[in-house]
mmCIF file of C-alpha atoms in Angstrom:
data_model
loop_
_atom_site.group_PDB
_atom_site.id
_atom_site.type_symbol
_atom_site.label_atom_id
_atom_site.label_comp_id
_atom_site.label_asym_id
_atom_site.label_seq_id
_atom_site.Cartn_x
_atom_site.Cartn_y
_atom_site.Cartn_z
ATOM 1 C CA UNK A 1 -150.481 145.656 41.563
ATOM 2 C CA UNK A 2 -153.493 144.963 43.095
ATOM 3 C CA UNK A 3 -157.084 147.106 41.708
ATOM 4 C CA UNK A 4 -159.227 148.295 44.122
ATOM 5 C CA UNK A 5 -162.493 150.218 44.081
ATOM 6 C CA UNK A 6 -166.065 149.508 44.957
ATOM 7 C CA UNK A 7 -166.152 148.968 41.339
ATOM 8 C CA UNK A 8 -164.080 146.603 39.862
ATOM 9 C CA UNK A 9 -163.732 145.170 36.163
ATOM 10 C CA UNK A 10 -161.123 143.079 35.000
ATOM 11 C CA UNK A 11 -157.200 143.513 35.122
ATOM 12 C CA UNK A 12 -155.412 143.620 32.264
ATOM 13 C CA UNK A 13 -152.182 141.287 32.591
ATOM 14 C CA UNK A 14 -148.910 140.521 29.791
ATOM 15 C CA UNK A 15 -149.119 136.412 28.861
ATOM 16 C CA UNK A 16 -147.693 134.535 31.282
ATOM 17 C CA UNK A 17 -145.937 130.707 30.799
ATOM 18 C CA UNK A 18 -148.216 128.870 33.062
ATOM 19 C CA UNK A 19 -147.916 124.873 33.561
ATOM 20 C CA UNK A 20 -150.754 122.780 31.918
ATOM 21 C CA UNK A 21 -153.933 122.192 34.471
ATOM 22 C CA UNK A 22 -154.723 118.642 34.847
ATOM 23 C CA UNK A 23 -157.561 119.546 36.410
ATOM 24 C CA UNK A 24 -160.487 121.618 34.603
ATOM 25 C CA UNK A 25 -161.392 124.902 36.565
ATOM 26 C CA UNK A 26 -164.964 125.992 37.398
ATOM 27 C CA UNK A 27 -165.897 128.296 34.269
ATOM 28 C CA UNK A 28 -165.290 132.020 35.197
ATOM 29 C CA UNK A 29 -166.047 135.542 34.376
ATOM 30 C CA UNK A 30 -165.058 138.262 35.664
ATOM 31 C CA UNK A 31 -167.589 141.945 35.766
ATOM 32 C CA UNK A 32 -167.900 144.933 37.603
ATOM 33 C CA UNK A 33 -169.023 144.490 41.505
ATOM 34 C CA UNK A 34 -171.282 147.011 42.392
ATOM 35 C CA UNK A 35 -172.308 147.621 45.825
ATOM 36 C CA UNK A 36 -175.947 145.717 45.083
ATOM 37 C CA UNK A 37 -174.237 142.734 43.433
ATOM 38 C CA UNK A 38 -171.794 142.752 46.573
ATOM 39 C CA UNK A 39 -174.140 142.872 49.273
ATOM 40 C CA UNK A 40 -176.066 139.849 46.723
ATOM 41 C CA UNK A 41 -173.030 137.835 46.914
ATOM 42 C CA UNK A 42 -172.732 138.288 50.651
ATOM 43 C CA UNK A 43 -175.847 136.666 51.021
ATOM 44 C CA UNK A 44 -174.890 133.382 49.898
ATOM 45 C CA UNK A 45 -172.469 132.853 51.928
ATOM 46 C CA UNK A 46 -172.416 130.646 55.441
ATOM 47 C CA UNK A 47 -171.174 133.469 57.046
ATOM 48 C CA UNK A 48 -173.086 136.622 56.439
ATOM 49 C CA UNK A 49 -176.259 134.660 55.120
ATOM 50 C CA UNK A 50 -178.457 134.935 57.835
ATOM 51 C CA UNK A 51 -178.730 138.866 57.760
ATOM 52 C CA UNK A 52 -181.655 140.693 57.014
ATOM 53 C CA UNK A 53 -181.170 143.106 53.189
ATOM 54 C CA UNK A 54 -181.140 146.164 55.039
ATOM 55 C CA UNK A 55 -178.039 144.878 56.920
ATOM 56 C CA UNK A 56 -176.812 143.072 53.610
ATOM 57 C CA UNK A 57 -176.825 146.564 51.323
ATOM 58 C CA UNK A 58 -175.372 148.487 54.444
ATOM 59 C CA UNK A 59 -172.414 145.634 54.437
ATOM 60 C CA UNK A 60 -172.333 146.009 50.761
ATOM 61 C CA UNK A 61 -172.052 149.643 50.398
ATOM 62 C CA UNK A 62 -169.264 149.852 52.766
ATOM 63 C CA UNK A 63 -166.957 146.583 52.009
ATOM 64 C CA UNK A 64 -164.260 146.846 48.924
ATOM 65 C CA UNK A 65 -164.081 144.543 46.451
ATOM 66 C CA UNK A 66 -160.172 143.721 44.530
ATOM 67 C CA UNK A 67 -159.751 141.835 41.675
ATOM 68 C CA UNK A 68 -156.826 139.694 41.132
ATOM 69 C CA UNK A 69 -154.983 138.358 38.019
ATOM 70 C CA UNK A 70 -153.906 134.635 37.674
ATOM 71 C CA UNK A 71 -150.787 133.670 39.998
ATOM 72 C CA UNK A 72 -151.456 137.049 42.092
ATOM 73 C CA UNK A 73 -151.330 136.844 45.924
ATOM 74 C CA UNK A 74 -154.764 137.786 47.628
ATOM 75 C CA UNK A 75 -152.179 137.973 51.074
ATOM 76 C CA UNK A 76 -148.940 136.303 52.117
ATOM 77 C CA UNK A 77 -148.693 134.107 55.118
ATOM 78 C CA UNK A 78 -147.369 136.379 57.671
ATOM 79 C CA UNK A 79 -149.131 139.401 56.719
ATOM 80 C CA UNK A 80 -151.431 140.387 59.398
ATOM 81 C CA UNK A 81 -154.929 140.186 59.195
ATOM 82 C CA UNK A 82 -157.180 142.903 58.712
ATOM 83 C CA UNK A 83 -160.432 141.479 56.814
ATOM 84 C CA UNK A 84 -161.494 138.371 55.657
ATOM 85 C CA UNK A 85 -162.209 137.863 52.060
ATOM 86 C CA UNK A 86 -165.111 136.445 50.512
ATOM 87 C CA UNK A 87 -164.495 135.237 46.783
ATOM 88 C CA UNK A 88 -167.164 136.798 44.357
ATOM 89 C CA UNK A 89 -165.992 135.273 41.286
ATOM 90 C CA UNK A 90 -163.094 132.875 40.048
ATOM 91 C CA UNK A 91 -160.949 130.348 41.976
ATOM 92 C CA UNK A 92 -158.538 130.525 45.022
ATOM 93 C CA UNK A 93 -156.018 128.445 46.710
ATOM 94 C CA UNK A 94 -154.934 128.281 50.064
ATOM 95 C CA UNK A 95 -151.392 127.421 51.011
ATOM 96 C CA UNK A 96 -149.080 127.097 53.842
ATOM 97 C CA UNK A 97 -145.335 127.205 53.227
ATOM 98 C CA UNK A 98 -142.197 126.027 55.451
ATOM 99 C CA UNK A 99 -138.873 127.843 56.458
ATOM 100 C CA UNK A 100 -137.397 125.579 54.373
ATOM 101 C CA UNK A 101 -139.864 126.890 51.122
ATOM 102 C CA UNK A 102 -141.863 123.296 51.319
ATOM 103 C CA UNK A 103 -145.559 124.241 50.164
ATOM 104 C CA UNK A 104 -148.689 122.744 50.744
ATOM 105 C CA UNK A 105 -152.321 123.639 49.327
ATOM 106 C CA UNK A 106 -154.452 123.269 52.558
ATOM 107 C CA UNK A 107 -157.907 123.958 50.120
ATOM 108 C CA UNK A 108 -159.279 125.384 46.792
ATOM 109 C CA UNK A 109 -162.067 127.753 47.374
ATOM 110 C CA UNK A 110 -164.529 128.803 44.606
ATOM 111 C CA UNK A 111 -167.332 131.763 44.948
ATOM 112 C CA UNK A 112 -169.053 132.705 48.040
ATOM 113 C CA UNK A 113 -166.508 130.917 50.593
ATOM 114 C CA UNK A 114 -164.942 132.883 52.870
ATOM 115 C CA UNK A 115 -161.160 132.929 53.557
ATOM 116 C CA UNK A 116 -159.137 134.812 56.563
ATOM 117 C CA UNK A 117 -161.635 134.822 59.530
ATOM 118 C CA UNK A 118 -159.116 133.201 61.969
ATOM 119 C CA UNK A 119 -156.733 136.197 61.294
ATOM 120 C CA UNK A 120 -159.360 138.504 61.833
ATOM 121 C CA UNK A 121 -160.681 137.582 65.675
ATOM 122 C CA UNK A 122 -157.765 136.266 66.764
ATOM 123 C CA UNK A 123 -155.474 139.274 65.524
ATOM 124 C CA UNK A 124 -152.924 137.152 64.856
ATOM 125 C CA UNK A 125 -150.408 137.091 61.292
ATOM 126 C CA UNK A 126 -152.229 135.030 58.652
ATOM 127 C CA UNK A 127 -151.074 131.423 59.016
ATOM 128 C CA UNK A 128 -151.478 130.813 55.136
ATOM 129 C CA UNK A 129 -151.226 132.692 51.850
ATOM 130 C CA UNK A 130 -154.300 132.823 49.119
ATOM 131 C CA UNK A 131 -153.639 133.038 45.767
ATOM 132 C CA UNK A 132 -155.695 133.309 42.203
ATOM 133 C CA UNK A 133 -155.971 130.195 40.528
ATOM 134 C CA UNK A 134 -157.750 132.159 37.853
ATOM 135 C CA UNK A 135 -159.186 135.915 37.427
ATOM 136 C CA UNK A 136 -160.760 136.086 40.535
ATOM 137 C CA UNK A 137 -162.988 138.434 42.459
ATOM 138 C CA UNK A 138 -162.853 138.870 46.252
ATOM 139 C CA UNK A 139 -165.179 141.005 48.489
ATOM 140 C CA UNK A 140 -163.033 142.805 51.467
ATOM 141 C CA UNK A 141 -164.826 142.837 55.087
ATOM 142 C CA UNK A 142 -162.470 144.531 57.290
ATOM 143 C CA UNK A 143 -162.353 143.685 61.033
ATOM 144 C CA UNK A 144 -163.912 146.778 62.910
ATOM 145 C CA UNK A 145 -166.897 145.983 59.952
ATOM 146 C CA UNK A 146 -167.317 142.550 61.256
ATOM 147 C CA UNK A 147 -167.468 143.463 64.940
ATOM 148 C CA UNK A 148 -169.724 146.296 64.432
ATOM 149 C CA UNK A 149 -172.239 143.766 63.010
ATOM 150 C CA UNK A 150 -171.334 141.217 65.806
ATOM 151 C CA UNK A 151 -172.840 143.570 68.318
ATOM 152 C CA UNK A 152 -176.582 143.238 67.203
ATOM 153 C CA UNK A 153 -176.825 140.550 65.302
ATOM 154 C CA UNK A 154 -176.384 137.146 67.363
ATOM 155 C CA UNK A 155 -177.072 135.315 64.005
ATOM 156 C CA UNK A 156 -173.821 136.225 62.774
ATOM 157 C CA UNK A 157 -171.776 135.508 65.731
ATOM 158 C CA UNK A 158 -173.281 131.943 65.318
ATOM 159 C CA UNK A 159 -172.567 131.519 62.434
ATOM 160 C CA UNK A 160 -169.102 133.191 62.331
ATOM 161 C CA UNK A 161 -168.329 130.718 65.712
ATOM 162 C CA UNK A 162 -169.610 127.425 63.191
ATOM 163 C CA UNK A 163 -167.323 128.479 60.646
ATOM 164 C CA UNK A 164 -164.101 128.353 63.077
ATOM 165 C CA UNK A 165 -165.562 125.057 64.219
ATOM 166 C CA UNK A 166 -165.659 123.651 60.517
ATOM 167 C CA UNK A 167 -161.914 125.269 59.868
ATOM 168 C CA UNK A 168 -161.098 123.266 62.953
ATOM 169 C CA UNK A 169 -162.773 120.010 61.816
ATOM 170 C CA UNK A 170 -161.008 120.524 58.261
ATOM 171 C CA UNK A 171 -157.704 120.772 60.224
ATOM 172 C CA UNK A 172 -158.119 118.046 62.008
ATOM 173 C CA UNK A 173 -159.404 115.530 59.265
ATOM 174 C CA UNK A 174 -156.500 116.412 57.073
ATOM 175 C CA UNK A 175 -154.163 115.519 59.772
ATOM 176 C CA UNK A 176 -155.559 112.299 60.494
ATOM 177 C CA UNK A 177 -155.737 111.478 56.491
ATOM 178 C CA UNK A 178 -151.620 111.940 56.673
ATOM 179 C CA UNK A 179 -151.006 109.690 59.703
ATOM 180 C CA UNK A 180 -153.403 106.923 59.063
ATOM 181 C CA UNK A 181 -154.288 106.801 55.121
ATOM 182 C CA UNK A 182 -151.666 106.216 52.572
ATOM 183 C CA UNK A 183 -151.286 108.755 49.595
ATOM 184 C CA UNK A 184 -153.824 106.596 47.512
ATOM 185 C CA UNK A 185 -156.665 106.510 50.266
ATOM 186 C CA UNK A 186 -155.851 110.445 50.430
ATOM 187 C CA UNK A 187 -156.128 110.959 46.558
ATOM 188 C CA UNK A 188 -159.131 108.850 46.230
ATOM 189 C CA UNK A 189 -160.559 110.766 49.083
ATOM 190 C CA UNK A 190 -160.276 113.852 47.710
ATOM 191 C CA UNK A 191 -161.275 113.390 44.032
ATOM 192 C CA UNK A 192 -164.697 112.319 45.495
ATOM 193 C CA UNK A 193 -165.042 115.536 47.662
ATOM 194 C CA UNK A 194 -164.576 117.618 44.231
ATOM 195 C CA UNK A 195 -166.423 115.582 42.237
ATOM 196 C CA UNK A 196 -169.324 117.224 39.890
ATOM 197 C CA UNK A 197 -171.900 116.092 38.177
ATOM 198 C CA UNK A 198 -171.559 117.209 34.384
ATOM 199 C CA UNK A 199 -174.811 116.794 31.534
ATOM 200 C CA UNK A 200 -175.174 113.666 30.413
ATOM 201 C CA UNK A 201 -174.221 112.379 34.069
ATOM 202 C CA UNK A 202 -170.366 112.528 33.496
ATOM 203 C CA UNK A 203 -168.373 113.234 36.974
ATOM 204 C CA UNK A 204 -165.988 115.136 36.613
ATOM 205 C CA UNK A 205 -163.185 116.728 39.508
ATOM 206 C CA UNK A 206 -162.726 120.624 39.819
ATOM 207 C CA UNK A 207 -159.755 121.396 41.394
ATOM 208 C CA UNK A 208 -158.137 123.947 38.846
ATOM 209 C CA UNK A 209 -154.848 122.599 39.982
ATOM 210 C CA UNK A 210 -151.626 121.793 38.057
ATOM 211 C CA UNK A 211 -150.558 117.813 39.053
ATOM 212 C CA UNK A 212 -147.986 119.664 41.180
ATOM 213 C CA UNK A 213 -150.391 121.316 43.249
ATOM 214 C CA UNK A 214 -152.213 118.351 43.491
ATOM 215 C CA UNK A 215 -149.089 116.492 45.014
ATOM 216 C CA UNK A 216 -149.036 119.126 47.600
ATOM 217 C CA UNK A 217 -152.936 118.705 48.112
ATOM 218 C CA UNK A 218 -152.634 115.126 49.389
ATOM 219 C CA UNK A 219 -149.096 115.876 50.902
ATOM 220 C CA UNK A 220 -147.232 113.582 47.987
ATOM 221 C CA UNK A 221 -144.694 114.045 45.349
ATOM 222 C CA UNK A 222 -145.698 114.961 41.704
ATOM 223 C CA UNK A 223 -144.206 111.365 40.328
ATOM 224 C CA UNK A 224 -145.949 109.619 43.013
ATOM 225 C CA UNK A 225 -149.434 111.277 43.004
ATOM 226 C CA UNK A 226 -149.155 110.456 38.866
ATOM 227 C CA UNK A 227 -148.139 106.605 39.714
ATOM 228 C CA UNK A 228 -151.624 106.776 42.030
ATOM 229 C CA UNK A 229 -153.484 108.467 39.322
ATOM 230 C CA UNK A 230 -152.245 105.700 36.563
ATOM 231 C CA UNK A 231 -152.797 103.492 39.022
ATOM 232 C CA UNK A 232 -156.703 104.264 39.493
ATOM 233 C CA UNK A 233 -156.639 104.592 35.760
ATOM 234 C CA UNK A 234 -155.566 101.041 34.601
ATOM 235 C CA UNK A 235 -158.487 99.914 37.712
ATOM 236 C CA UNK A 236 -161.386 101.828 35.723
ATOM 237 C CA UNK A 237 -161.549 104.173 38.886
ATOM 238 C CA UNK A 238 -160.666 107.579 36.669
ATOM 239 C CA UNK A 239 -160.569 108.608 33.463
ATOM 240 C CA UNK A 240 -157.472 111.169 32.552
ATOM 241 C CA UNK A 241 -158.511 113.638 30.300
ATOM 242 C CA UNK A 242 -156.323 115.976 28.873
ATOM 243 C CA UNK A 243 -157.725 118.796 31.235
ATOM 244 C CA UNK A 244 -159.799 117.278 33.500
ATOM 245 C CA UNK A 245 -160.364 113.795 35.470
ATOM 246 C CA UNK A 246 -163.337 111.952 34.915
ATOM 247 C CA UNK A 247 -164.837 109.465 37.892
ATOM 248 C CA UNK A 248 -165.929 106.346 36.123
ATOM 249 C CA UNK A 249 -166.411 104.018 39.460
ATOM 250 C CA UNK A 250 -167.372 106.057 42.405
ATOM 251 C CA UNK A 251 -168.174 103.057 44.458
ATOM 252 C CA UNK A 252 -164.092 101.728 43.685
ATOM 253 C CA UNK A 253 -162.894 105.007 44.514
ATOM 254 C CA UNK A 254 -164.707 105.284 47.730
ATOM 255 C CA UNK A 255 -163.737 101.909 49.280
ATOM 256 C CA UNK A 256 -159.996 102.916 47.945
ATOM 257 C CA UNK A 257 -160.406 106.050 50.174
ATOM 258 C CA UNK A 258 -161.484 103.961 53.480
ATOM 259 C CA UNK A 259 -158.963 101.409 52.616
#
């Protein structure tokens, strides 16, 4: 069951068998989100950004915020939408599944991106489900919220009209990457997007993803997405870790994406 409250701390949940991460997840912790740390965290995102504080604690006082455990849905594609979600703390993924149960991860968001928009002016079901990738933290602006705010500040609209035009960009890129580039262009492509920049100048990708999940990232199967990944490997592209891949030749990797 999902918490709610304007006040959240951290869900307690029974061990679960989960499959080992190849990928190392952004470092998390999950507190209490009080209205003020709310209408904070709403300020640093693309969306809500450009209001002024008074507007910012009057958004904060009146949004929810949920906390979720591991594995636990945020919504289910289908659902209708009523709000749009802005992760506080933790990790998300997005994914869209098939009648016949196929499943692919369309993105991996991580604090202050905002999820669910298209849902929520178009009125339409959600066309994808979130879920936790870790204990996670999501702020809850609900539709009738988001118009009320439309109505006097133009700053929003703007930048609520550039986000649909970067979800439509992201749409479109990812279809092009599966007609024209071939699973290892795709791979390569997107281990550069996620790469960070650890101390001591080590890159390393944050996906928080199991290899599975990765396969269904770069629309691939799990043994072929590992042959890539050797592949790059035995080439001094990548470094496998045991819970994490490190970019050794960014330069390789990028002409590997273009090729």
């Amino acid at each position: 069951m999902v918490a709610s409250a304007r006040c959240v701390g951290k869900l307690n949940s029974a061990p679960v068998t989960m499959p080992v991460i190849l990928v190392r997840p952004p470092e998390t912790s999950l507190r209490p989100v009080h209205p003020n740390s709310i209408a904070v965290a709403l300020g640093q995102t693309a969306i809500f950004g450009g209001l002024g504080a008074g507007e910012l604690a009057e958004l904060g006082a009146a949004c929810r915020s949920r906390s979720y455990r591991r594995g636990q849905f945020l919504w289910y594609q289908g659902d209708s939408g009523d709000y749009l979600a802005v992760v506080a703390e933790g990790q998300v993924k997005v994914t869209a599944t098939t009648v016949r149960g196929d499943e692919m991860v369309l993105a991996t968001l991580t604090p202050y991106a905002e999820v669910g928009q298209l849902a929520v002016i178009d009125q339409g079901p959600r066309s994808a489900s979130v879920v936790a990738l870790a204990p996670s933290t999501a702020i809850l602006v609900s539709r009738p919220q988001l118009l009320e705010l439309m109505q006097h500040s133009p700053e929003l609209l703007d930048a609520l009209l550039v986000s649909m035009g970067r979800l439509v960009r992201q749409v479109t890129d990812r279809a092009t990457d599966l007609v024209y580039l071939d699973l290892g262009a795709r791979l390569a492509k997107l281990l550069l997007q996620h790469d960070r920049e650890r101390p001591g100048g080590r890159h390393e990708v944050e996906l928080g993803l199991t290899q599975t999940e990765l396969a269904q990232m770069v629309g691939g199967s799990r043994a072929a997405v590992n042959r890539v990944l050797q592949d790059f490997a035995g080439r001094g592209l990548i470094q496998l870790d045991a819970r994490a891949i490190v970019i050794r030749d960014r330069d390789g990797l990028a002409r590997r994406a273009s090729a």
